[in-house]
GROMACS .gro file of C-alpha atoms in nm:
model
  313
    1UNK     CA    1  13.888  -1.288  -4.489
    2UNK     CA    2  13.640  -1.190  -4.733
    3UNK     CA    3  13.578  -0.807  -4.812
    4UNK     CA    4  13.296  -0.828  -4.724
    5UNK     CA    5  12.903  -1.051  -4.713
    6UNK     CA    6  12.520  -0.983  -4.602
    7UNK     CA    7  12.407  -1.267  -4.309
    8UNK     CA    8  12.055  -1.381  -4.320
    9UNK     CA    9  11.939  -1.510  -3.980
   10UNK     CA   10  11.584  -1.638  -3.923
   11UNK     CA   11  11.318  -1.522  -3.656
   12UNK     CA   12  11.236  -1.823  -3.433
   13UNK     CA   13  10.922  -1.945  -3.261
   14UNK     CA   14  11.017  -2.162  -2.969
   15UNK     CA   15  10.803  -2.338  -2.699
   16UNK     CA   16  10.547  -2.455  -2.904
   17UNK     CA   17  10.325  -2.522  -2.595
   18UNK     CA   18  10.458  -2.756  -2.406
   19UNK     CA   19  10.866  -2.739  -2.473
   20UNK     CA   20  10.931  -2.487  -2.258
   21UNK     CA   21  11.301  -2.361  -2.329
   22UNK     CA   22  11.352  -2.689  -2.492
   23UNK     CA   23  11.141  -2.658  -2.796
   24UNK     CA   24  11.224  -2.422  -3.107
   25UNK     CA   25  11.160  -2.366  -3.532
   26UNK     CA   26  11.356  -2.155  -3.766
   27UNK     CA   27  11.089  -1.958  -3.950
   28UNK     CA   28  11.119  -1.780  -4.335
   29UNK     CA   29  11.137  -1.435  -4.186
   30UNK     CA   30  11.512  -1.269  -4.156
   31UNK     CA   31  11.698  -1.027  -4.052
   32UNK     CA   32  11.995  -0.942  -4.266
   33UNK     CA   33  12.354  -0.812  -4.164
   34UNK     CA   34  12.539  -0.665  -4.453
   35UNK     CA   35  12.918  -0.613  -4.337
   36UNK     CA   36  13.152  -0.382  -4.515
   37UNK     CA   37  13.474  -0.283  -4.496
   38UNK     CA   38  13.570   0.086  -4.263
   39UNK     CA   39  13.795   0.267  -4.182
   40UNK     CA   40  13.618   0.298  -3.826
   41UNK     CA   41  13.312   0.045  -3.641
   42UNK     CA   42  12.964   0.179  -3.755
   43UNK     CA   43  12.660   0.053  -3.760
   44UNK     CA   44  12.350   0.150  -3.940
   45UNK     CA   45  11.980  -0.027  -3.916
   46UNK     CA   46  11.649  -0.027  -4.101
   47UNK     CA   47  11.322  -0.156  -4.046
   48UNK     CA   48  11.282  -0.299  -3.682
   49UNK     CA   49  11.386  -0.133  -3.415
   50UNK     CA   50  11.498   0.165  -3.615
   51UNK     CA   51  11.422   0.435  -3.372
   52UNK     CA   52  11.503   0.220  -3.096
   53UNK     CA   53  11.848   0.033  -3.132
   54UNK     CA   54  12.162   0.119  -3.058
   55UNK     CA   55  12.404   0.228  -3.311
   56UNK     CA   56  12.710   0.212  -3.082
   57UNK     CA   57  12.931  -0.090  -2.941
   58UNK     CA   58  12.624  -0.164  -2.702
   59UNK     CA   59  12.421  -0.310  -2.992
   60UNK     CA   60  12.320  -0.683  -2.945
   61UNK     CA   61  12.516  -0.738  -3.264
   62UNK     CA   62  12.820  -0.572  -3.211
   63UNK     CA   63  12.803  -0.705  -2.867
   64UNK     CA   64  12.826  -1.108  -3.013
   65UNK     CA   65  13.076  -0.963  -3.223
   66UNK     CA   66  13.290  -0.878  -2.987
   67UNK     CA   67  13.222  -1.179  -2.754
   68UNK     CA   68  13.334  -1.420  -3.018
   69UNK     CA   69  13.662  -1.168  -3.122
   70UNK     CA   70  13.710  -1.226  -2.764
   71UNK     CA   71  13.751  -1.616  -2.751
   72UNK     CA   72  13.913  -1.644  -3.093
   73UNK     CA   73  14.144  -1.368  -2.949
   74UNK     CA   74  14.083  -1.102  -3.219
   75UNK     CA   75  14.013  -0.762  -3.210
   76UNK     CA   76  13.692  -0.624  -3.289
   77UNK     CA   77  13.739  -0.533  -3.686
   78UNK     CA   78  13.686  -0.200  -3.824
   79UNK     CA   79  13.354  -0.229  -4.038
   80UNK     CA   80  13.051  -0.082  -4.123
   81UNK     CA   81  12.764  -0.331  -4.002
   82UNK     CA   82  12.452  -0.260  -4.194
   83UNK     CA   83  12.114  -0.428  -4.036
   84UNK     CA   84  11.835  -0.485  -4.231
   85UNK     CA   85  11.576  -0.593  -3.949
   86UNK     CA   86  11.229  -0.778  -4.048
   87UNK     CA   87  11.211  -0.963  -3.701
   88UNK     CA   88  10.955  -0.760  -3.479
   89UNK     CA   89  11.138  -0.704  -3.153
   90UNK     CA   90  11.002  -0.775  -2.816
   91UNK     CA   91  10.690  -1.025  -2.974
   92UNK     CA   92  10.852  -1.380  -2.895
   93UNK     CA   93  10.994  -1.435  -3.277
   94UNK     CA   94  11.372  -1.449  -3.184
   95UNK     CA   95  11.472  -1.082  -3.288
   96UNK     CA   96  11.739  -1.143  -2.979
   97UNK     CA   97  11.856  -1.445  -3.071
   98UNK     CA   98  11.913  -1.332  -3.436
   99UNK     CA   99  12.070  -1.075  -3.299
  100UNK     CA  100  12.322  -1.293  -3.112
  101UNK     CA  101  12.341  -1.535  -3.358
  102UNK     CA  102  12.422  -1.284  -3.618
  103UNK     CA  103  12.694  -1.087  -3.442
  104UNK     CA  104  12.842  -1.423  -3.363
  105UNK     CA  105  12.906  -1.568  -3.718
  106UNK     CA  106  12.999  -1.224  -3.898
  107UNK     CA  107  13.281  -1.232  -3.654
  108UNK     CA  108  13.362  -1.564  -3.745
  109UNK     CA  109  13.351  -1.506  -4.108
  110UNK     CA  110  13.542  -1.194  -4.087
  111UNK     CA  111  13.835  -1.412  -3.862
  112UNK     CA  112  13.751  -1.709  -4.144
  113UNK     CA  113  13.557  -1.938  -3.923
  114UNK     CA  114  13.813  -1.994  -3.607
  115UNK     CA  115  13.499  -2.110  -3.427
  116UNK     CA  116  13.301  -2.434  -3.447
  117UNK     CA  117  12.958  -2.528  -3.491
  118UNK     CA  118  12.996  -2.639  -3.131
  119UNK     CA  119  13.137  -2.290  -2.992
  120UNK     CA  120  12.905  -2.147  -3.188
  121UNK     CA  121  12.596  -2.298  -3.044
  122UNK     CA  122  12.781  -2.265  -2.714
  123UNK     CA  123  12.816  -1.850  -2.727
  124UNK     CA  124  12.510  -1.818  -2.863
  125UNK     CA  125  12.297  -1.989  -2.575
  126UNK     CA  126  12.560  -1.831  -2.342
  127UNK     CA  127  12.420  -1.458  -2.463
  128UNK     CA  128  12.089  -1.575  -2.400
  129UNK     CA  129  12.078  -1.817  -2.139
  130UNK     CA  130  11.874  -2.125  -2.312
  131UNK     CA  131  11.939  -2.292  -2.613
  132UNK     CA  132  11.569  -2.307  -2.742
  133UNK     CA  133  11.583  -2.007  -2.988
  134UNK     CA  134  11.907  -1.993  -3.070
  135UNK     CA  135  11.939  -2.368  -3.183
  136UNK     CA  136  11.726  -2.306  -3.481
  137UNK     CA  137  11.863  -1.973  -3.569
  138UNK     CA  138  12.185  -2.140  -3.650
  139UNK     CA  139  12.108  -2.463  -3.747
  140UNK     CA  140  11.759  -2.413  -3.868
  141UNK     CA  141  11.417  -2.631  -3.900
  142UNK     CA  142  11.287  -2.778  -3.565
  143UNK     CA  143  11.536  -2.821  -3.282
  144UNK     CA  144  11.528  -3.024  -2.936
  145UNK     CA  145  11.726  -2.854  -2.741
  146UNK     CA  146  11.898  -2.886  -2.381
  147UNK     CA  147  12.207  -2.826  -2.134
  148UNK     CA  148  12.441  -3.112  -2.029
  149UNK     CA  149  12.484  -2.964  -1.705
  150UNK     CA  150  12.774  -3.171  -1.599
  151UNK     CA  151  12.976  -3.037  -1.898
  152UNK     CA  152  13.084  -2.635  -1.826
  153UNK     CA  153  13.182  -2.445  -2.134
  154UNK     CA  154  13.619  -2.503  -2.189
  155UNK     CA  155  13.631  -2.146  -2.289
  156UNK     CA  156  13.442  -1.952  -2.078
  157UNK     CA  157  13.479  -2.139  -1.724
  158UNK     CA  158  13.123  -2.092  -1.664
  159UNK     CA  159  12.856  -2.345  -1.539
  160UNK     CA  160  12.591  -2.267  -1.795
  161UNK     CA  161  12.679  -2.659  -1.916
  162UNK     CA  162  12.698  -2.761  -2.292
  163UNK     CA  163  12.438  -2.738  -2.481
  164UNK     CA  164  12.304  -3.020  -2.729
  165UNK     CA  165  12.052  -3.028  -2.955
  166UNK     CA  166  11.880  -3.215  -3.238
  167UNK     CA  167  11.749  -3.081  -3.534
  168UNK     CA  168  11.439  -3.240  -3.716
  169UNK     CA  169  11.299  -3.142  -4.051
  170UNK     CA  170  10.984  -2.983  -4.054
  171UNK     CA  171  10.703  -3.128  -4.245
  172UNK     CA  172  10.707  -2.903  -4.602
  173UNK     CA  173  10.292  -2.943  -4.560
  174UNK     CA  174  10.293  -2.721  -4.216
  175UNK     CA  175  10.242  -2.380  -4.219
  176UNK     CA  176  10.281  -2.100  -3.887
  177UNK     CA  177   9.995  -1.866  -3.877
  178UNK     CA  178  10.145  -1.610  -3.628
  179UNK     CA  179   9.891  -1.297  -3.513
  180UNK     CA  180  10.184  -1.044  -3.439
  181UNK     CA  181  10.034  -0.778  -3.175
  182UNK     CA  182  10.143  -0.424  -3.193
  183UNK     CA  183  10.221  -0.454  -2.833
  184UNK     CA  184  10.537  -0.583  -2.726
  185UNK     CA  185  10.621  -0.820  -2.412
  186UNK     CA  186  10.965  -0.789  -2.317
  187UNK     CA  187  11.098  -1.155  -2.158
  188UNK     CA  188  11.220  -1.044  -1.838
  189UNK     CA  189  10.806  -0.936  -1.747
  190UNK     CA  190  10.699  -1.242  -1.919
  191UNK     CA  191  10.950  -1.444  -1.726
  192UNK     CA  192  10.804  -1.288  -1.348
  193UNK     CA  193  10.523  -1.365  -1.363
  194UNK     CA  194  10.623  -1.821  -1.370
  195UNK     CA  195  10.617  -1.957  -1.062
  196UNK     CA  196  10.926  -2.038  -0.884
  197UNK     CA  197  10.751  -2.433  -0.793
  198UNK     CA  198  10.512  -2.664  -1.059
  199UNK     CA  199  10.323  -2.981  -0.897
  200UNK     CA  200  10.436  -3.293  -1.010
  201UNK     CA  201  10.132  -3.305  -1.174
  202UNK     CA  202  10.167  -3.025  -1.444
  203UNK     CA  203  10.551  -3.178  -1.491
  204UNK     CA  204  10.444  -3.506  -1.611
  205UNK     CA  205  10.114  -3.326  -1.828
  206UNK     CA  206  10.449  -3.107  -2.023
  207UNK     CA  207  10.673  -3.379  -2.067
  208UNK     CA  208  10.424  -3.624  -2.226
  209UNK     CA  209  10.337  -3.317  -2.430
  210UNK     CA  210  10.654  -3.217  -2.554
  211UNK     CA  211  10.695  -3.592  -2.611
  212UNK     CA  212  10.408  -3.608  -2.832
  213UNK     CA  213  10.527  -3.291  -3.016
  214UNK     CA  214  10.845  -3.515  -3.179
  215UNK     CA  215  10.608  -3.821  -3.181
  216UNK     CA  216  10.369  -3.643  -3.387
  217UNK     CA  217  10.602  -3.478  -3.620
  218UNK     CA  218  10.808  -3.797  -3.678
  219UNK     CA  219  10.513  -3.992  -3.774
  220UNK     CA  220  10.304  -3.687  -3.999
  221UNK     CA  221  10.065  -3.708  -3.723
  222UNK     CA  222   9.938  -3.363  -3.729
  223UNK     CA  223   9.626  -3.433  -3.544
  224UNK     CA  224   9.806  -3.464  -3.264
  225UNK     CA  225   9.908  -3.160  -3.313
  226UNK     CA  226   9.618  -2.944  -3.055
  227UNK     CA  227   9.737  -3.208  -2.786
  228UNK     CA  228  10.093  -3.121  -2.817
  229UNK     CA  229  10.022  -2.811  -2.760
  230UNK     CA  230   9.878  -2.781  -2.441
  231UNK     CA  231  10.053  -2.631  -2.183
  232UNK     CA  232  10.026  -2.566  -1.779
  233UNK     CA  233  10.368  -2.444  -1.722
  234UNK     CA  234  10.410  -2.097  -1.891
  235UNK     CA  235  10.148  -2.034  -2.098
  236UNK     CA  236   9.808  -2.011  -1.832
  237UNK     CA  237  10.051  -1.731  -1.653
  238UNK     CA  238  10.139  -1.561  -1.957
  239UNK     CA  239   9.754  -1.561  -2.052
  240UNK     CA  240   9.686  -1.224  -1.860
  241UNK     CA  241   9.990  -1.059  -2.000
  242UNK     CA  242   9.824  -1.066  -2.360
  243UNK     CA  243   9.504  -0.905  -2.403
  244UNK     CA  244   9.267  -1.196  -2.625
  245UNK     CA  245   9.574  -1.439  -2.629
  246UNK     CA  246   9.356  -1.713  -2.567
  247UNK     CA  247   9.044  -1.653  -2.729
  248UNK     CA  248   9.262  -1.630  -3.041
  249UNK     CA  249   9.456  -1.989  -2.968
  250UNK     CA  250   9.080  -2.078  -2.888
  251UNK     CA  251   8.946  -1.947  -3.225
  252UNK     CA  252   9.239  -2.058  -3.479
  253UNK     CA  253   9.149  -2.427  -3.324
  254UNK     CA  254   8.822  -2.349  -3.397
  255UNK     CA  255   8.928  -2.231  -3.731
  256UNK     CA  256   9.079  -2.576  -3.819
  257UNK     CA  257   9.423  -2.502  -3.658
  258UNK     CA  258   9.638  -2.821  -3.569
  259UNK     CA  259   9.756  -2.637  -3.323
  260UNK     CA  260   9.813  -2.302  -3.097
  261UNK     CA  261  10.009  -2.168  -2.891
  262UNK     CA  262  10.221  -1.841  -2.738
  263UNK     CA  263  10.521  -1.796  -2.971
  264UNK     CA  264  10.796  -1.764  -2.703
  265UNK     CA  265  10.751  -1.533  -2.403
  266UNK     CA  266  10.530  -1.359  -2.652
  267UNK     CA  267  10.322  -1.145  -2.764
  268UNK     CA  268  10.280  -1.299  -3.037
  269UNK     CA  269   9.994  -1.608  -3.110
  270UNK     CA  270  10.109  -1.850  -3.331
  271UNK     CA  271   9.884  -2.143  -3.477
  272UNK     CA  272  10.041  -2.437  -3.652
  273UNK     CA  273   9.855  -2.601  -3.949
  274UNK     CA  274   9.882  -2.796  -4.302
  275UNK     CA  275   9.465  -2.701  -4.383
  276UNK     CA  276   9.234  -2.394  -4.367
  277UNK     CA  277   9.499  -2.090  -4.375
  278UNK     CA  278   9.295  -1.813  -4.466
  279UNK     CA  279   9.021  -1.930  -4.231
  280UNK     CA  280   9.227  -1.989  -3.928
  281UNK     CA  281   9.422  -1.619  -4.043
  282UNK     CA  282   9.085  -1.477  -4.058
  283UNK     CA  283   8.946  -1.614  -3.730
  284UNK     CA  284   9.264  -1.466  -3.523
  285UNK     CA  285   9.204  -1.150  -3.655
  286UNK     CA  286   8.872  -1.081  -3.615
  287UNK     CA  287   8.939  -1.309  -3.199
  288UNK     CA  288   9.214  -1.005  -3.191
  289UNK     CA  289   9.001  -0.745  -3.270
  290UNK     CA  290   8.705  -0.833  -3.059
  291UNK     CA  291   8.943  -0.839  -2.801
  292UNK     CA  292   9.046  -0.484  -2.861
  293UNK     CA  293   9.362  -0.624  -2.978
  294UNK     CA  294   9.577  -0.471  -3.256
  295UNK     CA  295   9.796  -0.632  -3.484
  296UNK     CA  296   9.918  -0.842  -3.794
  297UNK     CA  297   9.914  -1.164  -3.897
  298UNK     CA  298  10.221  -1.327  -4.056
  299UNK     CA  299  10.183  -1.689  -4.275
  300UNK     CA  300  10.538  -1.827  -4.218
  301UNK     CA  301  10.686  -2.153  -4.332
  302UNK     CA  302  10.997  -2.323  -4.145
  303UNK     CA  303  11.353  -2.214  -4.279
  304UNK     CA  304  11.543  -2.580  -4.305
  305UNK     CA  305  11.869  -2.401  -4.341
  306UNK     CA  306  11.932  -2.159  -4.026
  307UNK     CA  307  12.143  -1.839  -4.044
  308UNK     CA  308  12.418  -1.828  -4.377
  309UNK     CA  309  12.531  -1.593  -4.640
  310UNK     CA  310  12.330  -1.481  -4.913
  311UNK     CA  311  12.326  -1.278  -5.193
  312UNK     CA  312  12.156  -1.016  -5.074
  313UNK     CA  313  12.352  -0.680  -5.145
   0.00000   0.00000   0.00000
């Protein structure tokens, strides 16, 4: 096993609009988990979440840990786990799936990968329920992602079903515009307020959405981009839950966006686009702040590679 290595795990934007829990992209912004040799489990954090997160065995981190120790029959090692967290929590960029993903392979790498890609994958969308983030914070770039139903996970005799997924490259030329609020939106509120029923109608407007989405990637057709987009099944709910959210989609498009959209369960608007960055950054701020909306704005590119080790120290 080695002494010890620093995890970089990317922040995740999944949805997109119309893939709802089926639809995610590794971005260029990560958290990093340094793990250290000691004599006793500790756990220290910066950045994100610093005044907020656990230090203890209840940590999200330390909590994958010990799930996957679990299955590979291990106990949970002695060592110091140092986070490093860029990934604003609670804003729809994947801080929990990082978080899972994260725990997950340092426990594997301090065992000497007794896991497989496969459990892996599996664990991860175990912890949180849907595949859509977690798909690209392990494998990276842009991920179709679903649940075999009919096939219940070997080690965990659960029904949650298998996932698969398929991971696309993202086109280099795209870049994600994301306006970052300063408020957060936990999942579970954003997650009320769906209805339990759609109409058949809103199904089929999705799924030839989400369709389009891979079409239009596939092909470089980015201005299909705004159609792909569009979304009746989480997003016109969500709307109320985020003060300006669409008045900023509304004005990125305006801006020259190729598309816009609620980055997860949100709060966070991000706008997809290959033209007019500092315009369409510019127009979601000032949407934002006519809205009485406070926040940042992040210009991300997708991360092809997913979580690994790095050099990082």
């Amino acid at each position: 096993m080695p002494t010890s290595f620093t995890l970089q795990v990317p922040a995740t934007t999944a949805n997109l609009g119309a893939g709802f829990d089926c639809l995610g992209l590794a971005l260029d912004l990560h958290n990093l988990i340094r793990v250290e040799p000691s004599h006793v489990l500790r756990v220290s954090i910066e950045g994100e979440g610093v005044a907020t997160l656990a230090r203890t065995a209840s940590n999200r981190v330390v909590r994958a840990m010990q799930l996957a120790c679990d299955v590979m029959g291990k106990p949970l090692p002695s060592v110091h786990v140092r986070m490093s967290n860029r990934i604003p929590l609670a804003r729809g960029l994947g801080s929990s799936a990082a978080a899972a993903v994260g725990g997950l392979l340092a426990a594997d790498l301090f065992y000497d990968n007794l896991l497989t890609p496969d459990q892996l994958l599996q664990l991860a969308s175990e912890i949180e329920g849907h595949p859509d983030n977690v798909a690209p914070a392990l494998l990276g770039g842009f991920c179709v992602a679903t649940v075999d139903e009919g096939t219940p996970l070997p080690q965990r005799g659960a029904a949650h079903g298998k996932p698969i997924v398929v991971k696309f490259d993202f086109p280099d030329a795209l870049h994600i515009i994301a306006f970052v609020p300063d408020a957060p939106l936990r999942t579970k509120q954003a997650r009320a307020v769906l209805p339990a029923r759609v109409s058949r109608a809103d199904a089929v407007f999705n799924l030839s959405r989400a369709a389009l989405w891979v079409a239009a990637l596939t092909q470089q057709r980015f201005e299909l981009l705004a159609l792909a987009t569009q979304d009746r099944l989480h997003q016109p709910y969500r709307f109320k839950l985020i003060v300006g959210s669409e008045a900023i989609i509304g004005a990125a498009l305006h801006a020259g966006a190729r598309g816009a959209f609620i980055s997860g369960a949100g709060s966070t608007i991000a706008a997809v686009s290959d033209r007019s960055l500092d315009a369409i950054a510019a127009a979601m701020r000032r949407a934002a702040h006519s809205a009485g909306q406070s926040g940042r704005v992040l210009r991300l590119k997708s991360d092809p590679h997913g979580a690994r080790i790095c050099d990082e120290q």
